Short mmCIF file of C-alpha atoms in Angstrom, two decimals:
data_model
loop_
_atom_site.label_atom_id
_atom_site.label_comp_id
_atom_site.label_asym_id
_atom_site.label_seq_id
_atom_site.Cartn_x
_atom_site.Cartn_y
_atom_site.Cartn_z
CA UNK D 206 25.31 -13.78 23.88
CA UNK D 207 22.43 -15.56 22.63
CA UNK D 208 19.58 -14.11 20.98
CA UNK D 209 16.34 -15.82 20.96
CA UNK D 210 15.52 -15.92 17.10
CA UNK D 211 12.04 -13.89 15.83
CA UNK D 212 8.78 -15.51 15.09
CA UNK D 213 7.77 -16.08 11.62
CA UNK D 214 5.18 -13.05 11.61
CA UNK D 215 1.70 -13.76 9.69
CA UNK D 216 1.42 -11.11 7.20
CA UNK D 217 -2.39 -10.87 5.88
CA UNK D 218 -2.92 -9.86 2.21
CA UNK D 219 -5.76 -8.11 1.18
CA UNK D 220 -6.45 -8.51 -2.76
CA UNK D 221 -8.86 -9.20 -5.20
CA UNK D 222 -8.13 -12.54 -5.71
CA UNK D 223 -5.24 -14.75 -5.01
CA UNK D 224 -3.97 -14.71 -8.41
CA UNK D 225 -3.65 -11.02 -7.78
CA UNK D 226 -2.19 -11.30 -4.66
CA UNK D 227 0.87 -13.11 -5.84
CA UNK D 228 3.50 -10.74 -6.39
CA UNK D 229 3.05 -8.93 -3.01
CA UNK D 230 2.96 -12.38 -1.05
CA UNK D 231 6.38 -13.61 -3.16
CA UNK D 232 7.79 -10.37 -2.05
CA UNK D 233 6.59 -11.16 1.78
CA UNK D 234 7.81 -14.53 1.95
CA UNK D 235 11.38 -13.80 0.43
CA UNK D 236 11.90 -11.46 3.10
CA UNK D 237 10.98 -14.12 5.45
CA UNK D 238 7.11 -13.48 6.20
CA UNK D 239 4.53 -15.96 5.87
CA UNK D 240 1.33 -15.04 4.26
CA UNK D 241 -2.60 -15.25 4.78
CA UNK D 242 -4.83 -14.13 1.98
CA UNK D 243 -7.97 -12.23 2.60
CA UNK D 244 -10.10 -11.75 -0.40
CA UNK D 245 -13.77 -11.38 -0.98
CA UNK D 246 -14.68 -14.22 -1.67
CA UNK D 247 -14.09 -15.93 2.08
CA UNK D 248 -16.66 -13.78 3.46
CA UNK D 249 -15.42 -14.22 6.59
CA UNK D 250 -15.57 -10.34 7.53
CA UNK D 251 -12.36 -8.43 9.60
CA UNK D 252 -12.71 -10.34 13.33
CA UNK D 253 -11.19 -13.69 12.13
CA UNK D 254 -8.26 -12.29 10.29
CA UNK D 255 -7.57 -9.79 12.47
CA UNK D 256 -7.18 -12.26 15.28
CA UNK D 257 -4.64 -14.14 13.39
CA UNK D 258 -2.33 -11.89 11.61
CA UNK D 259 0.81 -9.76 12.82
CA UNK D 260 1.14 -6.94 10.00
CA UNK D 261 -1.48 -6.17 7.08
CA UNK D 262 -0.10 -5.52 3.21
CA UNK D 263 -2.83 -3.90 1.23
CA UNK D 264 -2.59 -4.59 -2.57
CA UNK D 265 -2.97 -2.50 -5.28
CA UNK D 266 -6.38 -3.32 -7.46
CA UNK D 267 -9.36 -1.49 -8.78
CA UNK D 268 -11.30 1.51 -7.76
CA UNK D 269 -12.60 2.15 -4.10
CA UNK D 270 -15.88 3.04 -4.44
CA UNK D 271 -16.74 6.89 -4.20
CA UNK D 272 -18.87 6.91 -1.19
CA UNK D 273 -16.92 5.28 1.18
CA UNK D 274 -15.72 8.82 1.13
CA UNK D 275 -18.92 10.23 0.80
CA UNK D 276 -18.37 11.46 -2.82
CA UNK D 277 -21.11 10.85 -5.92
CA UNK D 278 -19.40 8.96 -8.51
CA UNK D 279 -17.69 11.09 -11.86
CA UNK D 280 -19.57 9.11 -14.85
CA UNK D 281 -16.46 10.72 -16.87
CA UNK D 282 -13.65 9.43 -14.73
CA UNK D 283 -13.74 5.52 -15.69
CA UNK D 284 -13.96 4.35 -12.50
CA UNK D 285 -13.94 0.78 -11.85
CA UNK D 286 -15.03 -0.47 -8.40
CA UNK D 287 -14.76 -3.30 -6.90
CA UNK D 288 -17.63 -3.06 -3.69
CA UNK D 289 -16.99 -6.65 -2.50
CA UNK D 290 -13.09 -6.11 -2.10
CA UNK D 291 -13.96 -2.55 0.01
CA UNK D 292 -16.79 -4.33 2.05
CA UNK D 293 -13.60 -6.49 3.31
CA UNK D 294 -10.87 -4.71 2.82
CA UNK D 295 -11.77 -1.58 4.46
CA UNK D 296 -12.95 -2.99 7.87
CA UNK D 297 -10.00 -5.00 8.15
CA UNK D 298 -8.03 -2.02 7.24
CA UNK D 299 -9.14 -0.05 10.20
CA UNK D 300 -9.19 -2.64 12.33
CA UNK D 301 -5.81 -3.05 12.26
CA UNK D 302 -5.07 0.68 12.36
CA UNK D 303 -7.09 0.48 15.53
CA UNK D 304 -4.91 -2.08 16.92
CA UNK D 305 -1.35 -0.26 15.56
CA UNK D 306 -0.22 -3.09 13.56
CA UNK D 307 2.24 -2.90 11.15
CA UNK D 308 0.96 -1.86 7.98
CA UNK D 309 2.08 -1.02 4.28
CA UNK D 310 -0.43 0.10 2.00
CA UNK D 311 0.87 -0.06 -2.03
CA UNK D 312 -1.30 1.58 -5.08
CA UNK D 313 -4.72 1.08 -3.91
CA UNK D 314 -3.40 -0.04 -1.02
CA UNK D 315 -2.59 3.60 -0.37
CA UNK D 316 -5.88 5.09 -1.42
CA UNK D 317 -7.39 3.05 0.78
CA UNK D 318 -5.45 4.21 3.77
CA UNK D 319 -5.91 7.93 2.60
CA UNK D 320 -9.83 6.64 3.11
CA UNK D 321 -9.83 4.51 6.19
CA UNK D 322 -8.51 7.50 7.80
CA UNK D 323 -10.96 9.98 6.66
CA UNK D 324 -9.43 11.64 3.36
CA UNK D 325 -11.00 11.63 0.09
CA UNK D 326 -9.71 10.66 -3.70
CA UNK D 327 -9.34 12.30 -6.56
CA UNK D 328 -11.75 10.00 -8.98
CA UNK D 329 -9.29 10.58 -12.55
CA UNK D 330 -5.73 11.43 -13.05
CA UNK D 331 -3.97 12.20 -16.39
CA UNK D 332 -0.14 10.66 -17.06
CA UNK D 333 -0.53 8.45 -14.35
CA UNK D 334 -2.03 5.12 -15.44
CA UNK D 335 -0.09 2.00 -17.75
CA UNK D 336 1.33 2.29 -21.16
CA UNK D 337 -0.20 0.40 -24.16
CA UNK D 338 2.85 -1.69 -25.68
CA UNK D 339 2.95 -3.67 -28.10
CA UNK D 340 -1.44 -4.74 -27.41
CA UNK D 341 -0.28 -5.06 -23.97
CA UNK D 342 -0.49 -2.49 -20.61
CA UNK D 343 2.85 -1.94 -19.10
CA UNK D 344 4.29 0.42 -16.30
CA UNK D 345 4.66 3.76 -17.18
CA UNK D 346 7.46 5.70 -15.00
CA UNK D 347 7.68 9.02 -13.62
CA UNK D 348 9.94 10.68 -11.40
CA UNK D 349 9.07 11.27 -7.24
CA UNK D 350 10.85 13.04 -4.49
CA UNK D 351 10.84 11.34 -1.50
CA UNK D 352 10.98 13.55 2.09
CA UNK D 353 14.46 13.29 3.46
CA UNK D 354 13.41 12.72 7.46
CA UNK D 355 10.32 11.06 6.68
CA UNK D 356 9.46 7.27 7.61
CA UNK D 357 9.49 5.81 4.01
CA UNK D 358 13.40 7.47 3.60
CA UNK D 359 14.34 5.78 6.65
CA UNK D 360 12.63 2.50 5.95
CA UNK D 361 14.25 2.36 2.57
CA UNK D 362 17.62 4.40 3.62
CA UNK D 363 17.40 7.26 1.35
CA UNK D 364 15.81 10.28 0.35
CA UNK D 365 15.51 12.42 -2.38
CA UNK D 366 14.73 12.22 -5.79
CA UNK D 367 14.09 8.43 -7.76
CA UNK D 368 12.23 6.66 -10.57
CA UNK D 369 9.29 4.73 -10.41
CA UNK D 370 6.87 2.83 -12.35
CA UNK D 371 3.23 4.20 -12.23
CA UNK D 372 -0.30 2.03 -12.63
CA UNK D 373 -2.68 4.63 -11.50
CA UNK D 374 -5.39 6.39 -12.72
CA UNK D 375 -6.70 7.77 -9.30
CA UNK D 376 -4.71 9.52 -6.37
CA UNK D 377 -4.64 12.14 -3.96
CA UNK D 378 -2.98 15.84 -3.56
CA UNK D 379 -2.66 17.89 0.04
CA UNK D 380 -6.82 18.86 -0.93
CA UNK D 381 -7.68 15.30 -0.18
CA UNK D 382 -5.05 13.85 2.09
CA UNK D 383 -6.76 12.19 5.81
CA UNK D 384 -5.33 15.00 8.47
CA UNK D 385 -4.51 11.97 10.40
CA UNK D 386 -1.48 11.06 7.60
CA UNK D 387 1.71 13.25 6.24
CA UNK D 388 2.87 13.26 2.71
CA UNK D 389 6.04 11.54 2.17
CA UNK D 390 6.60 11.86 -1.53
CA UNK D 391 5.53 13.60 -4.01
CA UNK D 392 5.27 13.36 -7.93
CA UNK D 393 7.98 15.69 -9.31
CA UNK D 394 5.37 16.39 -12.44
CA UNK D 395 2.51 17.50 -11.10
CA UNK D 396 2.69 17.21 -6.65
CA UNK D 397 0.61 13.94 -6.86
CA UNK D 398 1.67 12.07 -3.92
CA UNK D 399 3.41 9.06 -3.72
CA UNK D 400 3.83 8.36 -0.26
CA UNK D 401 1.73 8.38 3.17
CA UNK D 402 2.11 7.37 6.40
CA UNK D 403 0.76 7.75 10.05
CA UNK D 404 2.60 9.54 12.74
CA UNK D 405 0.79 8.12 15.37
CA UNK D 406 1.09 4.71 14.46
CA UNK D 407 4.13 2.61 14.89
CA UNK D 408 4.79 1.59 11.36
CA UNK D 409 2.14 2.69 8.77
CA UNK D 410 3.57 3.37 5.35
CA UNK D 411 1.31 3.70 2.08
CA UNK D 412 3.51 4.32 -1.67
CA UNK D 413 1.57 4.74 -4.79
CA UNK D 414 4.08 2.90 -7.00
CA UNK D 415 4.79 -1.11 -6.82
CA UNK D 416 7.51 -1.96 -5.13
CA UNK D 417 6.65 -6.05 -5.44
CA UNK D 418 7.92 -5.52 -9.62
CA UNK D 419 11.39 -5.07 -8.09
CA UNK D 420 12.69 -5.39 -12.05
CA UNK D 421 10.93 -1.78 -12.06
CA UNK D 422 12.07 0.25 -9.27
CA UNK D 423 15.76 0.83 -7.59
CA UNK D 424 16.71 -2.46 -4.94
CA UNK D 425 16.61 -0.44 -2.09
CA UNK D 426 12.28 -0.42 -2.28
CA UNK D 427 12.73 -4.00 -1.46
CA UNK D 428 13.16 -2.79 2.32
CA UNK D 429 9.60 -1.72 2.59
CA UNK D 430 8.65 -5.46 2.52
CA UNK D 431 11.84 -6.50 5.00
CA UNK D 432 10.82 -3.44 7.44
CA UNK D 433 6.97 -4.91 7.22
CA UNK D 434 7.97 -8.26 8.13
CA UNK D 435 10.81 -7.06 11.07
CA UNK D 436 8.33 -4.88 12.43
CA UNK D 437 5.34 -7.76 12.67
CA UNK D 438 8.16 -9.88 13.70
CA UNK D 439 8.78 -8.03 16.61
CA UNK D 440 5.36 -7.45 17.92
CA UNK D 441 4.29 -11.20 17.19
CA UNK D 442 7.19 -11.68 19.61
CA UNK D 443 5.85 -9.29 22.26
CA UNK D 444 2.46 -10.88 22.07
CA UNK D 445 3.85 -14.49 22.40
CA UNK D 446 5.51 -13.98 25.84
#
């Protein structure tokens, strides 16, 4: 039998800048996405890229300004926002939540979820954020537990406890989870959580590690970029016929 091959799905990117975007697009296009880029600087608000893309990846970055969920900012907590990156990135974000497109959320890329769908951040973690080593910031690693049953295990075939690297300095507990998500992992230190997703959405997964340094975390986290792709694969298919 003959099977009619998938479409190359059209991931969109949101980031920064392109230089920061690189890592997550490499780890895209090696599992056989291609990639569009939507940073601040095109201006170009959600209606455009949402019309072209089949599956979002949201990239980790700086801070998400406190009141897009309707917090003061903590002048003690070292936040660093980045308004032009949410005044894009958080439209598009919901946008495509709206339309139930594939969608993997990583670092900020979670927070952000946690916030399109209503929840809140905590502004300042401690034992969280990069190592200084040798003059330079590098990963710091922790250990997580990750819900047998859950999405994320069956996206990346296991459950259960596993190391990760760590680049975080914000983050959210069950007090400021959205409703609309469940917890999928969890920081074995101190119940941080590592993982989100939506069970009323098809495929929407947010981790708080980086799976894109895949010299830093086990091989298997590489599946969270082939599931993205298979899944906007598939409904770029539907939508073609």
């Amino acid at each position: 039998m003959n099977h009619t091959p998938l479409p190359t799905p059209l991931i969109g990117i949101t980031a920064a800048s392109e230089k920061q975007a690189r890592e997550y697009a490499g780890a895209v296009e090696r599992n056989g996405g291609s990639t569009r880029l939507i940073v601040p600087s095109q201006n170009e608000g959600a209606e455009k890229p949402l019309s072209e893309i089949a599956g979002l990846l949201v990239a980790g970055g700086g801070d998400i300004e406190p009141s897009s969920y309707g917090e003061p900012l903590d002048p003690d907590a070292g936040v660093e926002t980045d308004e032009g990156r949410d005044a894009v990135e958080l439209p598009v974000l919901k946008g495509a939540l709206d339309a139930d497109l594939p969608v993997l959320g990583i670092c900020r890329g979670m927070q952000a979820l946690n916030v399109a769908m209503g929840g809140r951040l905590i502004q300042h973690l401690s034992g969280h954020g990069a190592e200084e080593k040798d003059g330079h910031k590098a990963s710091s690693y922790h250990r997580i537990y990750i819900t047998p049953g859950s999405k994320l295990a069956a996206v990346v075939g296991a459950g259960g406890f596993v190391r990760v690297n760590s680049w975080h300095h914000q983050g959210v507990r069950e007090a400021q989870k959205s409703r609309l998500l469940m917890a999928s992992a969890y920081s074995l230190e101190d119940g941080i959580i590592e993982g989100l997703e939506s069970p009323d959405h098809d495929w929407v997964i947010g981790v708080q590690f980086h799976p894109e340094l895949r010299k830093e975390v086990p091989p298997h986290f590489e599946r969270l970029f082939q599931g993205l792709v298979e899944r906007a694969a598939r409904r770029a298919s539907m939508h073609s016929v």
